[in-house]
Amino acid sequence: MGRVTERRKVIRIRGGQVSERPDTLVAEEPLEIRLNGKPLAITMRTPGDDFALAAGFLVSEGVLGSAADLQNIVYCAGATLEVPPGPSGAGRGSNTYNVVDVRTAPDVVMPDITLERNVYTTSSCGLCGKASLDAVRTTARFPIADTPPVRLEPELLASLPDRLREAQRVFDRTGGLHAAALFDEAGRLVDIREDVGRHNAVDKLVGRALQNGDLPLSRSVLLVSGRASFELAQKAVMAGIPVLAAVSAPSSLAVDLAAETGLTLIGFLRGTSMNVYAGEHRVALGAAAAH
């Protein structure tokens, strides 16, 4: 299993003084996700919670919607094969722990958007070019607009970034990880995951929730470090999460998706300030105006 952090030599310059010292860096390695033995996607990720990452990725793709849809997830032989793969798609060789195979239950129907593409994702932008509002609309299993509304006070929302930061253990050692956290409607931290890619961190959260039988996350707030891209909004919608908040800006397509699906989208959540881009009915705006 790969390590979350690695040590590297660094030349440090401080106040004109030069020194050599080891530095702790966040690990980044490729993970190939196979679906029922067939290669589907490769993502650059921080090792750890790989099974949850793969499960969460397949929730966002519309393949999995509950723990019953998942038969099992296993590591399989990776890039150091000594013999060609056999009919099952697996060969013999050393296990790199960088390839996982997700097996679905026999009755799970594969959506066309998944079977017809083999994608490469990066730690910065996720599924580049896959910006289809129609695809999300037709595959979402948990309509957010139909759920009882969560009502959030601005003061509660403003407190979440500090709680996220306090829980970022690996970030304290490396300064190089994104984080995603789930909070309940009372502001209690439910789960947090860190990764070199914020979309991977979200997948790890959602995948763990699926494995625990907690989908849809209809009473949850998803907070992400950095910006809110279309892909992160998509992952929130596919998991039934009604509120997505980010400490930085959303993209225009993320706002469009939020408005279309009923997702509450909050950006620039810093201190006591925030911008509500969609789904303002879940934010107690009257309470903010009274201050």
Short mmCIF file of C-alpha atoms in Angstrom, two decimals:
data_model
loop_
_atom_site.label_atom_id
_atom_site.label_comp_id
_atom_site.label_asym_id
_atom_site.label_seq_id
_atom_site.Cartn_x
_atom_site.Cartn_y
_atom_site.Cartn_z
CA MET A 1 0.00 0.00 0.00
CA GLY A 2 1.35 3.42 -0.89
CA ARG A 3 2.04 5.93 1.84
CA VAL A 4 0.10 9.15 2.30
CA THR A 5 3.32 11.15 2.70
CA GLU A 6 6.91 10.76 1.52
CA ARG A 7 10.18 12.41 2.47
CA ARG A 8 12.35 14.30 -0.02
CA LYS A 9 15.50 16.40 0.29
CA VAL A 10 14.97 20.14 -0.09
CA ILE A 11 17.34 23.10 -0.24
CA ARG A 12 15.93 25.73 2.09
CA ILE A 13 16.70 29.43 1.78
CA ARG A 14 15.69 31.65 4.69
CA GLY A 15 16.97 35.17 5.22
CA GLY A 16 19.92 34.56 2.94
CA GLN A 17 20.90 31.37 4.78
CA VAL A 18 21.04 28.11 2.79
CA SER A 19 20.47 24.73 4.43
CA GLU A 20 19.61 21.20 3.39
CA ARG A 21 16.85 19.29 5.14
CA PRO A 22 14.22 16.61 4.54
CA ASP A 23 10.71 17.78 3.74
CA THR A 24 7.40 15.93 4.04
CA LEU A 25 5.42 15.83 0.79
CA VAL A 26 2.00 14.48 0.00
CA ALA A 27 2.19 11.27 -2.04
CA GLU A 28 0.61 11.18 -5.49
CA GLU A 29 0.16 7.93 -7.41
CA PRO A 30 -2.13 6.73 -10.22
CA LEU A 31 -5.14 4.60 -9.44
CA GLU A 32 -6.79 2.59 -12.20
CA ILE A 33 -10.45 1.86 -11.59
CA ARG A 34 -11.84 -1.21 -13.32
CA LEU A 35 -15.54 -2.01 -13.50
CA ASN A 36 -16.37 -5.71 -13.60
CA GLY A 37 -12.92 -6.44 -14.95
CA LYS A 38 -12.87 -3.75 -17.63
CA PRO A 39 -10.64 -0.64 -17.37
CA LEU A 40 -12.74 2.46 -16.81
CA ALA A 41 -10.71 5.35 -15.44
CA ILE A 42 -7.34 6.42 -14.10
CA THR A 43 -7.06 9.11 -11.47
CA MET A 44 -4.06 10.65 -9.75
CA ARG A 45 -4.71 10.38 -6.04
CA THR A 46 -3.19 10.24 -2.57
CA PRO A 47 -3.07 6.54 -1.59
CA GLY A 48 -5.56 5.54 1.06
CA ASP A 49 -9.32 4.89 1.10
CA ASP A 50 -8.95 3.55 -2.45
CA PHE A 51 -12.04 1.33 -2.23
CA ALA A 52 -14.14 4.23 -0.99
CA LEU A 53 -12.72 6.44 -3.75
CA ALA A 54 -13.69 3.90 -6.42
CA ALA A 55 -17.17 3.43 -4.95
CA GLY A 56 -17.75 7.18 -4.72
CA PHE A 57 -16.57 7.68 -8.29
CA LEU A 58 -19.14 5.12 -9.46
CA VAL A 59 -21.88 6.87 -7.47
CA SER A 60 -21.13 10.06 -9.40
CA GLU A 61 -21.22 8.05 -12.63
CA GLY A 62 -24.69 6.70 -11.87
CA VAL A 63 -23.52 3.08 -11.53
CA LEU A 64 -23.96 2.65 -7.77
CA GLY A 65 -26.74 4.01 -5.60
CA SER A 66 -26.73 1.79 -2.53
CA ALA A 67 -24.58 -0.75 -0.73
CA ALA A 68 -26.70 -3.50 -2.30
CA ASP A 69 -25.42 -2.49 -5.76
CA LEU A 70 -21.86 -3.28 -4.72
CA GLN A 71 -20.67 -6.89 -4.69
CA ASN A 72 -17.05 -6.29 -3.76
CA ILE A 73 -13.91 -4.26 -4.48
CA VAL A 74 -10.47 -5.82 -4.70
CA TYR A 75 -6.93 -4.81 -5.52
CA CYS A 76 -5.59 -6.59 -8.56
CA ALA A 77 -2.27 -6.97 -10.33
CA GLY A 78 -0.98 -3.67 -11.61
CA ALA A 79 1.71 -2.46 -13.96
CA THR A 80 4.33 -5.12 -13.24
CA LEU A 81 2.65 -8.07 -14.95
CA GLU A 82 4.92 -11.00 -15.74
CA VAL A 83 2.44 -12.73 -18.05
CA PRO A 84 -0.28 -11.31 -20.34
CA PRO A 85 -3.77 -10.93 -18.85
CA GLY A 86 -6.04 -13.91 -19.23
CA PRO A 87 -9.75 -13.97 -20.17
CA SER A 88 -10.71 -12.47 -16.82
CA GLY A 89 -8.56 -9.41 -17.50
CA ALA A 90 -6.07 -10.18 -14.72
CA GLY A 91 -2.49 -11.28 -15.13
CA ARG A 92 0.11 -12.55 -12.71
CA GLY A 93 2.65 -10.19 -11.24
CA SER A 94 3.40 -8.06 -8.23
CA ASN A 95 0.52 -6.10 -6.74
CA THR A 96 1.17 -2.37 -6.97
CA TYR A 97 -2.01 -1.51 -5.03
CA ASN A 98 -2.71 1.01 -7.78
CA VAL A 99 -5.42 -0.97 -9.57
CA VAL A 100 -8.85 -1.75 -8.11
CA ASP A 101 -11.64 -3.78 -9.63
CA VAL A 102 -15.22 -2.97 -8.62
CA ARG A 103 -17.68 -5.81 -8.99
CA THR A 104 -21.34 -4.84 -9.08
CA ALA A 105 -24.30 -6.95 -8.06
CA PRO A 106 -25.71 -9.03 -10.95
CA ASP A 107 -28.87 -6.93 -11.30
CA VAL A 108 -27.10 -3.55 -11.60
CA VAL A 109 -27.78 -1.94 -14.97
CA MET A 110 -24.81 -0.16 -16.52
CA PRO A 111 -25.56 3.36 -17.80
CA ASP A 112 -24.36 4.07 -21.34
CA ILE A 113 -22.32 7.10 -20.28
CA THR A 114 -20.07 4.81 -18.25
CA LEU A 115 -19.67 1.88 -20.60
CA GLU A 116 -18.87 3.96 -23.64
CA ARG A 117 -15.86 5.82 -22.32
CA ASN A 118 -12.46 5.19 -20.83
CA VAL A 119 -11.35 8.35 -19.06
CA TYR A 120 -8.24 9.79 -17.51
CA THR A 121 -8.71 12.15 -14.57
CA THR A 122 -6.18 14.46 -12.98
CA SER A 123 -5.68 15.72 -9.47
CA SER A 124 -6.61 19.25 -10.53
CA CYS A 125 -9.70 19.05 -12.69
CA GLY A 126 -11.24 15.59 -12.53
CA LEU A 127 -13.16 14.49 -15.59
CA CYS A 128 -12.01 17.20 -17.97
CA GLY A 129 -14.54 17.96 -20.68
CA LYS A 130 -17.37 15.93 -19.12
CA ALA A 131 -19.65 18.89 -18.56
CA SER A 132 -23.12 17.66 -19.40
CA LEU A 133 -26.11 18.95 -17.47
CA ASP A 134 -28.33 16.48 -19.29
CA ALA A 135 -26.24 13.51 -18.12
CA VAL A 136 -26.61 14.49 -14.47
CA ARG A 137 -30.31 15.23 -14.85
CA THR A 138 -31.06 11.82 -16.35
CA THR A 139 -28.92 9.73 -13.97
CA ALA A 140 -29.51 11.39 -10.58
CA ARG A 141 -31.20 8.89 -8.26
CA PHE A 142 -31.92 11.21 -5.34
CA PRO A 143 -33.79 14.35 -6.48
CA ILE A 144 -32.64 17.10 -4.13
CA ALA A 145 -35.65 19.31 -4.81
CA ASP A 146 -37.96 16.60 -3.41
CA THR A 147 -36.26 16.34 0.00
CA PRO A 148 -37.41 18.25 3.11
CA PRO A 149 -35.36 21.45 3.13
CA VAL A 150 -32.38 21.82 5.43
CA ARG A 151 -32.41 25.27 7.06
CA LEU A 152 -28.98 26.70 7.88
CA GLU A 153 -28.04 29.82 9.82
CA PRO A 154 -25.26 31.93 8.24
CA GLU A 155 -23.36 31.82 11.54
CA LEU A 156 -23.30 28.02 11.40
CA LEU A 157 -22.05 28.03 7.82
CA ALA A 158 -19.36 30.56 8.70
CA SER A 159 -18.02 28.24 11.41
CA LEU A 160 -17.48 25.26 9.11
CA PRO A 161 -14.18 26.22 7.39
CA ASP A 162 -12.39 26.49 10.74
CA ARG A 163 -13.73 23.09 11.76
CA LEU A 164 -12.55 21.66 8.45
CA ARG A 165 -9.10 23.15 8.86
CA GLU A 166 -8.75 21.85 12.43
CA ALA A 167 -9.43 18.31 11.21
CA GLN A 168 -6.89 18.36 8.35
CA ARG A 169 -4.18 16.19 9.89
CA VAL A 170 -2.07 15.49 6.80
CA PHE A 171 -2.29 19.09 5.57
CA ASP A 172 -0.52 20.20 8.73
CA ARG A 173 2.47 18.07 7.75
CA THR A 174 2.55 18.78 4.01
CA GLY A 175 0.52 21.89 3.15
CA GLY A 176 -0.34 20.12 -0.10
CA LEU A 177 -3.73 18.47 0.27
CA HIS A 178 -7.29 19.39 -0.53
CA ALA A 179 -10.02 18.42 1.90
CA ALA A 180 -13.71 17.61 1.74
CA ALA A 181 -15.92 17.26 4.78
CA LEU A 182 -19.48 16.28 5.56
CA PHE A 183 -21.34 18.13 8.29
CA ASP A 184 -24.82 17.50 9.61
CA GLU A 185 -27.40 20.28 9.76
CA ALA A 186 -26.30 21.12 13.30
CA GLY A 187 -22.75 21.76 12.11
CA ARG A 188 -21.25 18.57 13.56
CA LEU A 189 -18.41 17.03 11.56
CA VAL A 190 -19.49 13.64 10.22
CA ASP A 191 -16.50 12.70 8.07
CA ILE A 192 -13.47 14.28 6.43
CA ARG A 193 -11.13 13.06 3.70
CA GLU A 194 -7.96 14.56 2.27
CA ASP A 195 -6.44 14.01 -1.15
CA VAL A 196 -4.20 15.68 -3.70
CA GLY A 197 -7.39 16.09 -5.78
CA ARG A 198 -10.48 17.63 -4.22
CA HIS A 199 -12.72 15.50 -6.45
CA ASN A 200 -11.02 12.39 -5.02
CA ALA A 201 -11.61 13.63 -1.49
CA VAL A 202 -15.32 13.97 -2.27
CA ASP A 203 -15.41 10.51 -3.85
CA LYS A 204 -13.85 9.05 -0.70
CA LEU A 205 -16.56 10.68 1.42
CA VAL A 206 -19.38 9.51 -0.82
CA GLY A 207 -17.91 6.03 -1.24
CA ARG A 208 -17.64 5.58 2.50
CA ALA A 209 -21.24 6.71 2.90
CA LEU A 210 -22.35 4.18 0.28
CA GLN A 211 -20.43 1.37 1.99
CA ASN A 212 -22.09 2.31 5.29
CA GLY A 213 -25.56 2.39 3.75
CA ASP A 214 -25.96 6.14 4.34
CA LEU A 215 -26.98 7.29 0.86
CA PRO A 216 -28.69 9.58 0.10
CA LEU A 217 -26.97 12.21 2.24
CA SER A 218 -30.09 14.32 2.26
CA ARG A 219 -29.41 16.11 5.58
CA SER A 220 -25.77 16.92 4.95
CA VAL A 221 -23.57 19.87 4.04
CA LEU A 222 -20.53 19.20 1.85
CA LEU A 223 -17.65 21.63 2.35
CA VAL A 224 -14.65 21.61 0.01
CA SER A 225 -11.38 23.47 0.14
CA GLY A 226 -10.74 25.56 -2.94
CA ARG A 227 -13.24 26.13 -5.70
CA ALA A 228 -16.56 24.48 -6.54
CA SER A 229 -16.36 23.03 -10.05
CA PHE A 230 -19.13 21.48 -12.11
CA GLU A 231 -17.78 18.07 -11.21
CA LEU A 232 -18.03 18.68 -7.46
CA ALA A 233 -21.58 19.95 -7.87
CA GLN A 234 -22.33 16.82 -9.89
CA LYS A 235 -20.96 14.57 -7.15
CA ALA A 236 -23.06 16.36 -4.54
CA VAL A 237 -26.22 15.97 -6.62
CA MET A 238 -25.57 12.30 -7.36
CA ALA A 239 -25.12 11.59 -3.63
CA GLY A 240 -28.29 13.49 -2.71
CA ILE A 241 -26.37 16.19 -0.82
CA PRO A 242 -28.51 19.35 -0.68
CA VAL A 243 -25.81 21.91 0.22
CA LEU A 244 -22.36 22.40 -1.32
CA ALA A 245 -20.11 25.09 0.15
CA ALA A 246 -16.63 26.10 -0.98
CA VAL A 247 -14.07 28.48 0.40
CA SER A 248 -13.38 29.78 -3.11
CA ALA A 249 -15.36 30.52 -6.28
CA PRO A 250 -17.78 28.27 -8.14
CA SER A 251 -17.70 27.86 -11.90
CA SER A 252 -20.55 29.10 -14.09
CA LEU A 253 -21.56 25.55 -14.98
CA ALA A 254 -21.62 24.55 -11.32
CA VAL A 255 -24.06 27.41 -10.68
CA ASP A 256 -26.19 26.31 -13.66
CA LEU A 257 -26.31 22.74 -12.38
CA ALA A 258 -27.18 23.88 -8.85
CA ALA A 259 -30.02 26.07 -10.08
CA GLU A 260 -31.37 23.27 -12.25
CA THR A 261 -31.28 20.55 -9.62
CA GLY A 262 -32.19 22.52 -6.49
CA LEU A 263 -28.71 22.30 -4.96
CA THR A 264 -27.76 25.07 -2.56
CA LEU A 265 -24.39 26.37 -3.73
CA ILE A 266 -22.29 28.66 -1.54
CA GLY A 267 -18.94 30.14 -2.52
CA PHE A 268 -16.28 32.36 -0.94
CA LEU A 269 -17.17 31.01 2.50
CA ARG A 270 -14.59 32.96 4.50
CA GLY A 271 -15.00 34.44 7.94
CA THR A 272 -18.51 35.85 8.20
CA SER A 273 -18.80 36.39 4.44
CA MET A 274 -20.24 34.13 1.77
CA ASN A 275 -21.99 34.24 -1.59
CA VAL A 276 -25.13 32.17 -2.14
CA TYR A 277 -25.35 31.34 -5.85
CA ALA A 278 -28.35 28.99 -5.85
CA GLY A 279 -30.79 27.34 -3.46
CA GLU A 280 -31.02 30.32 -1.14
CA HIS A 281 -34.18 28.89 0.46
CA ARG A 282 -31.94 26.68 2.65
CA VAL A 283 -30.09 29.68 4.11
CA ALA A 284 -31.74 31.80 6.80
CA LEU A 285 -31.19 35.09 5.01
CA GLY A 286 -33.41 36.94 7.45
CA ALA A 287 -31.07 36.06 10.29
CA ALA A 288 -28.13 37.49 8.35
CA ALA A 289 -30.01 40.71 7.56
CA ALA A 290 -30.82 41.22 11.22
CA HIS A 291 -27.13 41.52 12.13
#
